[in-house]
Coordinates of C-alpha atoms in Angstrom, one line a residue:
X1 CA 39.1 74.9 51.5
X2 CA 41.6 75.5 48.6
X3 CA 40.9 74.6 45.4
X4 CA 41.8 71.5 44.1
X5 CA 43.5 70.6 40.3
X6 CA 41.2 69.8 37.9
X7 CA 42.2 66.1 37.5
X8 CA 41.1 66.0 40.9
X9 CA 38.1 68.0 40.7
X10 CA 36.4 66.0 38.2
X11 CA 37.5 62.3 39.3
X12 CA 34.8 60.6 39.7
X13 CA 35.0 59.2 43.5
X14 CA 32.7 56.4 42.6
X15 CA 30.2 58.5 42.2
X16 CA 27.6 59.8 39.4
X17 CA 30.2 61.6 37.5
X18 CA 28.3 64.2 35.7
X19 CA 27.0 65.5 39.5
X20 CA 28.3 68.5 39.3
X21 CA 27.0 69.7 43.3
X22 CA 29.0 66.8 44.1
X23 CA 32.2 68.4 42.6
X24 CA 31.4 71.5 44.1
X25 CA 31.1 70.4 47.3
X26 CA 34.9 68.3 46.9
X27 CA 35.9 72.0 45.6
X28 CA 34.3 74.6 48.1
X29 CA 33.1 72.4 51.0
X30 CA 29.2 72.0 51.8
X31 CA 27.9 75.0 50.1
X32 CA 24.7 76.3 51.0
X33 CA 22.8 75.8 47.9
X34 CA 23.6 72.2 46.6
X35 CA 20.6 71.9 43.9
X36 CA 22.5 75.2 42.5
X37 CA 25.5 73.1 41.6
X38 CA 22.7 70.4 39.8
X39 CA 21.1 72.9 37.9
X40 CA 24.7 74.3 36.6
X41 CA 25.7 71.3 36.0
X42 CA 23.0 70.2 33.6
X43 CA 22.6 74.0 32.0
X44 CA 19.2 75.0 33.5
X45 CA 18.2 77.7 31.5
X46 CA 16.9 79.4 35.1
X47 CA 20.6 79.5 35.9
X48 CA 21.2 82.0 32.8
X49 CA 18.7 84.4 34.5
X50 CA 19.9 84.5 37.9
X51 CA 23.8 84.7 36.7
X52 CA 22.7 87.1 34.3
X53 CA 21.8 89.0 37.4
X54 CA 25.1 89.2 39.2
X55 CA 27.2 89.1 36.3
X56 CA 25.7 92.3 35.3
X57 CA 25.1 93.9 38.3
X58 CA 21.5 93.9 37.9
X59 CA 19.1 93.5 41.1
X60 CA 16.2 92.9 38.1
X61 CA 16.9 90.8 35.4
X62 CA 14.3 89.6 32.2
X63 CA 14.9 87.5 29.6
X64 CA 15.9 90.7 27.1
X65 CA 19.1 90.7 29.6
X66 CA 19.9 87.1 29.1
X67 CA 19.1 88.0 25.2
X68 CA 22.4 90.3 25.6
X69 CA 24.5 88.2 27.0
X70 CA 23.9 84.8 25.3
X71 CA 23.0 85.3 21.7
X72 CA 23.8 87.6 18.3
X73 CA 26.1 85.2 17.3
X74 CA 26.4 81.8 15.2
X75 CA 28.0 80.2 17.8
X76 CA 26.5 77.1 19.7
X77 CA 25.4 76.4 22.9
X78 CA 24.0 73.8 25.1
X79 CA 20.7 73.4 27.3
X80 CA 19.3 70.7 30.2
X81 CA 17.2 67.8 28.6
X82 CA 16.5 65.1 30.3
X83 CA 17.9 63.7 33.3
X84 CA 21.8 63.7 33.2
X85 CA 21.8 64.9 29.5
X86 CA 21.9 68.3 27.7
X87 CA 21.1 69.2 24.5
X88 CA 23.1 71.3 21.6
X89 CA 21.2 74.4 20.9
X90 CA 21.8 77.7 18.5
X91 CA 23.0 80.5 20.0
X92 CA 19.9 82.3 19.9
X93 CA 16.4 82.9 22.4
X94 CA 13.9 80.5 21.3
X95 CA 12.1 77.2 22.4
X96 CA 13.7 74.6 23.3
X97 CA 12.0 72.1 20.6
X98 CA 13.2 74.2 17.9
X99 CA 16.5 73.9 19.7
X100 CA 17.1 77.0 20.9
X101 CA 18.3 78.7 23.9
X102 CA 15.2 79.0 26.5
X103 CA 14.5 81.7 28.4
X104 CA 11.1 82.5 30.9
X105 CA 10.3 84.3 33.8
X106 CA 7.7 82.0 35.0
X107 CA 8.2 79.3 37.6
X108 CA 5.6 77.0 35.4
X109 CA 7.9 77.1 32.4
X110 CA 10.9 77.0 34.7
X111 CA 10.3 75.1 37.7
X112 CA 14.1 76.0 39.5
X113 CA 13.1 79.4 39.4
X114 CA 10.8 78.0 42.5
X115 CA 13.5 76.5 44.3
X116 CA 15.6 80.3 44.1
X117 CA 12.3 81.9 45.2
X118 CA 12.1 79.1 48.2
X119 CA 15.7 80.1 49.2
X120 CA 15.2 83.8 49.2
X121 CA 17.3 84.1 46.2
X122 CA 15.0 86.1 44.1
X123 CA 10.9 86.7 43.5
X124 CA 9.4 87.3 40.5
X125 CA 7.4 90.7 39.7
X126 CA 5.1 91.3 36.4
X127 CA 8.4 89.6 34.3
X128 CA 11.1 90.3 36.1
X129 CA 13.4 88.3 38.5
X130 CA 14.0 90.5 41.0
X131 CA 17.2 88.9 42.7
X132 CA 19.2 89.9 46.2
X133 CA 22.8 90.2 44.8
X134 CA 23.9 89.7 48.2
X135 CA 22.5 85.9 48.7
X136 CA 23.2 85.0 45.1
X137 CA 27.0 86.7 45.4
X138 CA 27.4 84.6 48.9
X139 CA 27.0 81.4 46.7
X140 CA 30.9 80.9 46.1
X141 CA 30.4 79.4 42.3
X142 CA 28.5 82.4 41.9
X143 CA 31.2 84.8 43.1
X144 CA 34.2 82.8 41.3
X145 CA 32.0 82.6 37.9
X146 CA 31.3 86.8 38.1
X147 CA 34.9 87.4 39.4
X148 CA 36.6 85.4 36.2
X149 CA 33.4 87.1 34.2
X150 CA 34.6 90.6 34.9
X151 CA 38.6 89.6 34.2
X152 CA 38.1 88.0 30.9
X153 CA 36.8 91.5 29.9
X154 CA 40.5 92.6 30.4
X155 CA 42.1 90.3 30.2
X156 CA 41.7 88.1 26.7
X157 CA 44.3 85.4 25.8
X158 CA 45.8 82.4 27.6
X159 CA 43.5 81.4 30.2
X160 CA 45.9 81.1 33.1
X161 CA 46.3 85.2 32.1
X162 CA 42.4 85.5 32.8
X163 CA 43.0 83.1 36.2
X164 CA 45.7 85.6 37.6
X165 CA 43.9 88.7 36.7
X166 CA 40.4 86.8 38.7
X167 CA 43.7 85.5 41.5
X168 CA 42.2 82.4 40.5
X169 CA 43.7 78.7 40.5
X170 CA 43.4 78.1 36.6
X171 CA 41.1 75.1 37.2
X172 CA 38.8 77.3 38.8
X173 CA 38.9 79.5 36.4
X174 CA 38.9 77.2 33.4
X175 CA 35.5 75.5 35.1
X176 CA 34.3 79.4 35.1
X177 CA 35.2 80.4 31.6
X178 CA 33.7 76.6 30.3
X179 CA 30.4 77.9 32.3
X180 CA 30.0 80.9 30.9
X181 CA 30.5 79.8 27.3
X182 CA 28.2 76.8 27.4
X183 CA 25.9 79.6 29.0
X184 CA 26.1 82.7 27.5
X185 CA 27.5 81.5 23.6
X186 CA 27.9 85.2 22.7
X187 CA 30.5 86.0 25.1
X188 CA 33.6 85.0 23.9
X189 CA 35.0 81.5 22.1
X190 CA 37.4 79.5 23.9
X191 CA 40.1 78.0 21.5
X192 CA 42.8 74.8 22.2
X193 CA 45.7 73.6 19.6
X194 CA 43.5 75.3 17.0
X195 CA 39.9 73.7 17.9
X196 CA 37.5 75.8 19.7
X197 CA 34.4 74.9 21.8
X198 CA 32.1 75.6 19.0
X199 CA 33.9 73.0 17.0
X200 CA 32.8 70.5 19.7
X201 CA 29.6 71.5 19.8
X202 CA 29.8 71.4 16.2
X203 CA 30.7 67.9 16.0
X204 CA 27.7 66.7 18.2
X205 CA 25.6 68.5 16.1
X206 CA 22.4 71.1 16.9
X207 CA 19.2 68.5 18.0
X208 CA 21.9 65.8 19.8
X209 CA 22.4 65.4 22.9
X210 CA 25.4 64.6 25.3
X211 CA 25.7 63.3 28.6
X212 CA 26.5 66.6 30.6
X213 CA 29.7 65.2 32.3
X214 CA 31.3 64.1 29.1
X215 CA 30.6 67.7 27.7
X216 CA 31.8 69.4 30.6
X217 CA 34.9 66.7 30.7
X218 CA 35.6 68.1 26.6
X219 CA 35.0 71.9 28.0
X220 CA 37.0 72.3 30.8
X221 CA 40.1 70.5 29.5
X222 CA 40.0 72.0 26.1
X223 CA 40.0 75.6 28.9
X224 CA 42.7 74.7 30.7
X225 CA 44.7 74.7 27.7
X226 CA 43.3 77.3 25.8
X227 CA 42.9 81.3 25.1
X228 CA 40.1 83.4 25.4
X229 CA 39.0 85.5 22.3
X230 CA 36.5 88.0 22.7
X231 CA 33.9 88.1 19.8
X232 CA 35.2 84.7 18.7
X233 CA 37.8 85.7 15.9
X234 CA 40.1 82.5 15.1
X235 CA 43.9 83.6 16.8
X236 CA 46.2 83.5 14.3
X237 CA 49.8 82.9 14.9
X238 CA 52.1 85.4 13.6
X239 CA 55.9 85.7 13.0
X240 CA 56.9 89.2 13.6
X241 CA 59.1 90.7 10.5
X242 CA 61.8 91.8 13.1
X243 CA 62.4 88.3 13.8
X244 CA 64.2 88.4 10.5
X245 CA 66.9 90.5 11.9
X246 CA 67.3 89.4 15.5
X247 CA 70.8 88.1 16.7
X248 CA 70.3 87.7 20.6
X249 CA 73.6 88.8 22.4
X250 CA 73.8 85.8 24.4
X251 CA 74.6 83.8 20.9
X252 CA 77.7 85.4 20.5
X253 CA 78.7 83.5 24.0
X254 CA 79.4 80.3 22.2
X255 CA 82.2 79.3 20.2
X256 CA 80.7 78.1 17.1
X257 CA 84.3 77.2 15.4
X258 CA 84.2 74.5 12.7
X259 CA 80.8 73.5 14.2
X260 CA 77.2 72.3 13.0
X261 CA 74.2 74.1 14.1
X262 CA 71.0 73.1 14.4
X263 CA 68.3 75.5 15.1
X264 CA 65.1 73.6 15.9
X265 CA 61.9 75.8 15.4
X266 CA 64.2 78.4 12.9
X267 CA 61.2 80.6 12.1
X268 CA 63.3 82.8 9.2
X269 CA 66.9 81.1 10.2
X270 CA 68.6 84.2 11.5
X271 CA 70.0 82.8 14.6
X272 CA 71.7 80.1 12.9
X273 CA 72.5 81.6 10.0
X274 CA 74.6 84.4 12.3
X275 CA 76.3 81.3 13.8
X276 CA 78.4 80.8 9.8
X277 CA 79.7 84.5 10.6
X278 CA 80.8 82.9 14.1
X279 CA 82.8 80.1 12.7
X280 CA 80.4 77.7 11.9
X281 CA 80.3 74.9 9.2
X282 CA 77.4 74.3 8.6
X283 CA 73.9 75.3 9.7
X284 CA 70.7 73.2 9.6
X285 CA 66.8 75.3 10.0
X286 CA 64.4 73.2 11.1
X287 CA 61.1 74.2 11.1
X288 CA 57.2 73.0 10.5
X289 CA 56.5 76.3 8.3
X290 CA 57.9 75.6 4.9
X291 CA 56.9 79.5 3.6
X292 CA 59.3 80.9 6.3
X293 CA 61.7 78.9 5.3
X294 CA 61.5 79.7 1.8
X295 CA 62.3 83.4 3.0
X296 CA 65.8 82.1 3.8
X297 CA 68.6 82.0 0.7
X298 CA 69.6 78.8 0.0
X299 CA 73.6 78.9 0.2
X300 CA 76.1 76.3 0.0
X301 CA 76.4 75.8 4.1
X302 CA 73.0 76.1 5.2
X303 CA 70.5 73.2 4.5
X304 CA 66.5 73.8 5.3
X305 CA 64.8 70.9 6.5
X306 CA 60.4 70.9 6.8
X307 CA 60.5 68.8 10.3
X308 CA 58.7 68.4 13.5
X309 CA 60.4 69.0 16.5
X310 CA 59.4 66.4 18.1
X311 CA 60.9 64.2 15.8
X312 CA 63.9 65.3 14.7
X313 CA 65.4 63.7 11.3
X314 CA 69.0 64.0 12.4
X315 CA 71.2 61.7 13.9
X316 CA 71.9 61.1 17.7
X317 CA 74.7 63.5 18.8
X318 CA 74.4 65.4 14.9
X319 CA 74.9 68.9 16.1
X320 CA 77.2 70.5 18.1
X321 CA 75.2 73.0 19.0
X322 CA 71.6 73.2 19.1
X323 CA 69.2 76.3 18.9
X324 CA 66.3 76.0 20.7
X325 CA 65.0 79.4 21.1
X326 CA 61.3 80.3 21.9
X327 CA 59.9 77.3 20.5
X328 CA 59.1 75.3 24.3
X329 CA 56.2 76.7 25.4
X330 CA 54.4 76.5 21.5
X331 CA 54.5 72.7 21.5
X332 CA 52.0 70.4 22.5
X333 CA 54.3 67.8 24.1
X334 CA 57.4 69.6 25.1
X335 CA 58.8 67.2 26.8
X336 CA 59.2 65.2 23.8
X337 CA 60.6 67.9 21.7
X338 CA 63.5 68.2 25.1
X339 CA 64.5 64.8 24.5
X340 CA 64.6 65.4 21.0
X341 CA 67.1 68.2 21.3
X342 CA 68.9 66.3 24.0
X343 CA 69.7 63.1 21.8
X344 CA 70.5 65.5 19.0
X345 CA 73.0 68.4 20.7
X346 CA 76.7 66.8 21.1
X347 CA 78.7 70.1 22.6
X348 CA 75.6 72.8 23.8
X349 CA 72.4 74.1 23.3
X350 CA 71.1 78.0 22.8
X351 CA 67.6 77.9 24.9
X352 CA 64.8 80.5 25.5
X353 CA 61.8 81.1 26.2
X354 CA 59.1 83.5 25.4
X355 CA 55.6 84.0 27.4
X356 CA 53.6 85.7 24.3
X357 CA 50.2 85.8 24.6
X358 CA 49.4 82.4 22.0
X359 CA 51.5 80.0 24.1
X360 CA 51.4 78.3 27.2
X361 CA 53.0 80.2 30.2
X362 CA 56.5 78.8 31.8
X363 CA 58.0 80.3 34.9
X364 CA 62.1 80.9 35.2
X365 CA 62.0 77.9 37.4
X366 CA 60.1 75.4 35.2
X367 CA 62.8 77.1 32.8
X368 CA 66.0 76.0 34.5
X369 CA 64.3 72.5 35.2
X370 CA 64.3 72.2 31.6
X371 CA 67.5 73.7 30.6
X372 CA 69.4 71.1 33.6
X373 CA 67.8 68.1 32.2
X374 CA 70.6 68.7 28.9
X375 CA 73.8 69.7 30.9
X376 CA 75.1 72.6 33.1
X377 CA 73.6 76.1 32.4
X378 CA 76.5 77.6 32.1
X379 CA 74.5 81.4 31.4
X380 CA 70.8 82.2 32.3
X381 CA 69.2 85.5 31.9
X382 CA 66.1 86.9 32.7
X383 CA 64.2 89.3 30.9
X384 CA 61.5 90.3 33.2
X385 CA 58.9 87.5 33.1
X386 CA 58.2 87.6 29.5
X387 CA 61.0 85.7 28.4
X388 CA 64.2 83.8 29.6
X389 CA 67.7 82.8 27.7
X390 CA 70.2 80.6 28.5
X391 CA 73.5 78.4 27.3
X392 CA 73.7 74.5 28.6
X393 CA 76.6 72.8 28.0
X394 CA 76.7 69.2 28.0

C-alpha cells in the first residue's frame, strides 16, 4: 500500500484521533502488531528499548543502551501518562514522578514488555531484552523508523533530504524523524521557520501533560517543514561574502535602458546595482535584513528600502523589471510573495532559484509553474538541480 500525505494520514476518519495503530493501519495496511502502533503512539517507554534494539543493531539491549541514545542533553522529551495523554519529561533516565525519561527491564514496571514477550518479539534474561531483529525488523514502522534513523546520520538538513536518502515519501519520514525525537531527545533537534521541537516542549512545560495526538499533530507538521541538526545547534542563515560580487550572466540578457529595477530579496544589492551599468535609471533593494543593506553605498540612483516581500511598498506596475533571484524557496508563503512581484513587475522579471541546504526544495518543474504564472519564459537554465534561472516577460 503506498504511503499516503500527511494531511491524509492524520485525518481523523471519525475516529479517536490520537490512535496512532489506527493511522498505521490507513498507512501500511493491517500490520501484524497493532498494540505496537498504541504504545508508539502514546511513547511507551518499552518502545525505547526494543527500538533501541534495531536501531542499533543490537540482538540485547538494557537500559544503559537506551541511556545512549536518549539523554546527555538539555533537551526535552515526552513519556505515556495516562490514557490518551503523555507527559513532558527531561531528557535524562530517571522516574517518571520526578519527570524523567523511564527505563526498566522488567515486565512489572513495564507491563508492554509482556505483550513483545507474548509475540515472540523478545524475552528478558538477568536485565537484558534479548530481541529477534528479524520479527521486530518485519514490523514495517519499525523498518521505516531504523531506515530514516540510519539516513539522518548522513544526511542532516532539510528533511525531504533525509526522506530521499531513506527513498522515503517525506511524510513518512517526517512521522519517523518526529518519533525518534520525542523518543530518543539526544539524537538530533528538529527545527521549523526558526522554532524547534524543544521550543514546543518548552512551552507545555516539564510536569504537563498533552493529549498525544495534539503533540504528535505539533511534531510532525513542524517535520515536514523543517531541518534536521545533529547535536541540536540553532542553523543559522548565512549570506556568503561572494554574493557581494556576483553578476549572473543571464542578467545581462535584459535590456535595462532608461528602466527601474526592483530587486526583491537584494541580499548586498549587486544584481541591481549591475543593472545602472546596463542602462538603468533607477534601482530599488528590497530586503528584510537592514545590516546587508547598509553594506550597500547609498548613491543618487539607488534607493534601499527594509520590506517584506510579501508585501511590497511599491506601486502596482512600479518596476520594469523585477529581480527575484533565490529568494522563493526561503519564504514562508511564496505564493504570496509571486503575486507580489507579479502586481509589481510592468516589462520582466529576473527569477531563480536556489536548493541550499536551509530552504525548502523546488523542482525545475514547480520552477517553470511559477515563472509562467508572470508571463512567457522567454530563457530558462538549469544548473544541475541545485539551482534554476530564468527571464519572464510579461
Amino acid at each position: 500500500m503506498p504511503p499516503r500525505p500527511a494531511k491524509e494520514i492524520f485525518a481523523t476518519s471519525g475516529k479517536e484521533p490520537w490512535d496512532i495503530s489506527t493511522i498505521l493501519t490507513l498507512w501500511y495496511g493491517d500490520p501484524q502488531y497493532g498494540s505496537f502502533g498504541k504504545d508508539l503512539a502514546r511513547v511507551v517507554s518499552a518502545v525505547r528499548l526494543l527500538l533501541a534494539a534495531a536501531l542499533l543493531d543490537k540482538g540485547e539491549v538494557t537500559c544503559a543502551d537506551v541511556e545512549r541514545l536518549c539523554c546527555g542533553g538539555r533537551r526535552l522529551g515526552v513519556n505515556y501518562w495516562v490514557g490518551d495523554v503523555v507527559a513532558v519529561v527531561e531528557g535524562r533516565l530517571g522516574v517518571l514522578r520526578k519527570f524523567s525519561i523511564p527505563c526498566a527491564v522488567d515486565v512489572r514496571r513495564m507491563p508492554p514488555l509482556a505483550r513483545y514477550v507474548k509475540w515472540g518479539l523478545a524475552r528478558i534474561d538477568s536485565g537484558r531484552l534479548v530481541v529477534d531483529l528479524e520479527k521486530v525488523l518485519a514490523i514495517p514502522i519499525v523498518a521505516l523508523i531504523r531506515r530514516v534513523f540510519k539516513s539522518a546520520s548522513s544526511c542532516q538538513g532539510p528533511v525531504w533530504r533525509v526522506a530521499s536518502c531513506a527513498k522515503a515519501d517525506i511524510a513518512e519520514a517526517a512521522f519517523a524523524l518526529a518519533a525518534l525525537r520525542l523518543l530518543y531527545p539526544g539524537l538530533f533537534e528538529i527545527y521549523g521557520d526558526d522554532r524547534s521541537l524543544n521550543d514546543v516542549l518548552t512551552e507545555i512545560g516539564v510536569g504537563n501533560v498533552v493529549r498525544a495526538y495534539d503533540l504528535w499533530d505539533k511534531a510532525v507538521g513542524l517535520t515536514l517543514q523543517g531541518y534536521l541538526v545533529s547535536g541540536g545547534a540553532r542553523p543559522r542563515t548565512v549570506r556568503a561574502r561572494s554574493a557581494k560580487y556576483s553578476i549572473p550572466p543571464i542578467l545581462a540578457e535584459i535590456d535595462y535602458t532608461d528602466a527601474v529595477v526592483a530587486d526583491v530579496g537584494s541580499g548586498f544589492g549587486t544584481k541591481g546595482a549591475a543593472t545602472l551599468r546596463w542602462g538603468a535609471r533607477y534601482a530599488v533593494l528590497v530586503d528584510v535584513d537592514e545590516s546587508v543593506l547598509r553594506e550597500r553605498g547609498n548613491g543618487l540612483k539607488i534607493d534601499k528600502v527594509v520590506a517584506d516581500a510579501h508585501m511590497l511598498p511599491l506601486r502596482d506596475r512600479a518596476a520594469d523589471v523585477v529581480i527575484f533571484w533565490n529568494v522563493y524557496n526561503f519564504l514562508q508563503m511564496p505564493r504570496l510573495a509571486v503575486e507580489e512581484v507579479g502586481r509589481v513587475a510592468r516589462r520582466a522579471v529576473v527569477f531563480s532559484v536556489y536548493n541550499a541546504a536551509s530552504g525548502r526544495f523546488v523542482d525545475f518543474w514547480e520552477f517553470l509553474e511559477v515563472a509562467r504564472r508572470w508571463g512567457r519564459v522567454a530563457t530558462a537554465k538549469r544548473l544541475g538541480s541545485s539551482q534554476f534561472q530564468a527571464v519572464v516577460l510579461r
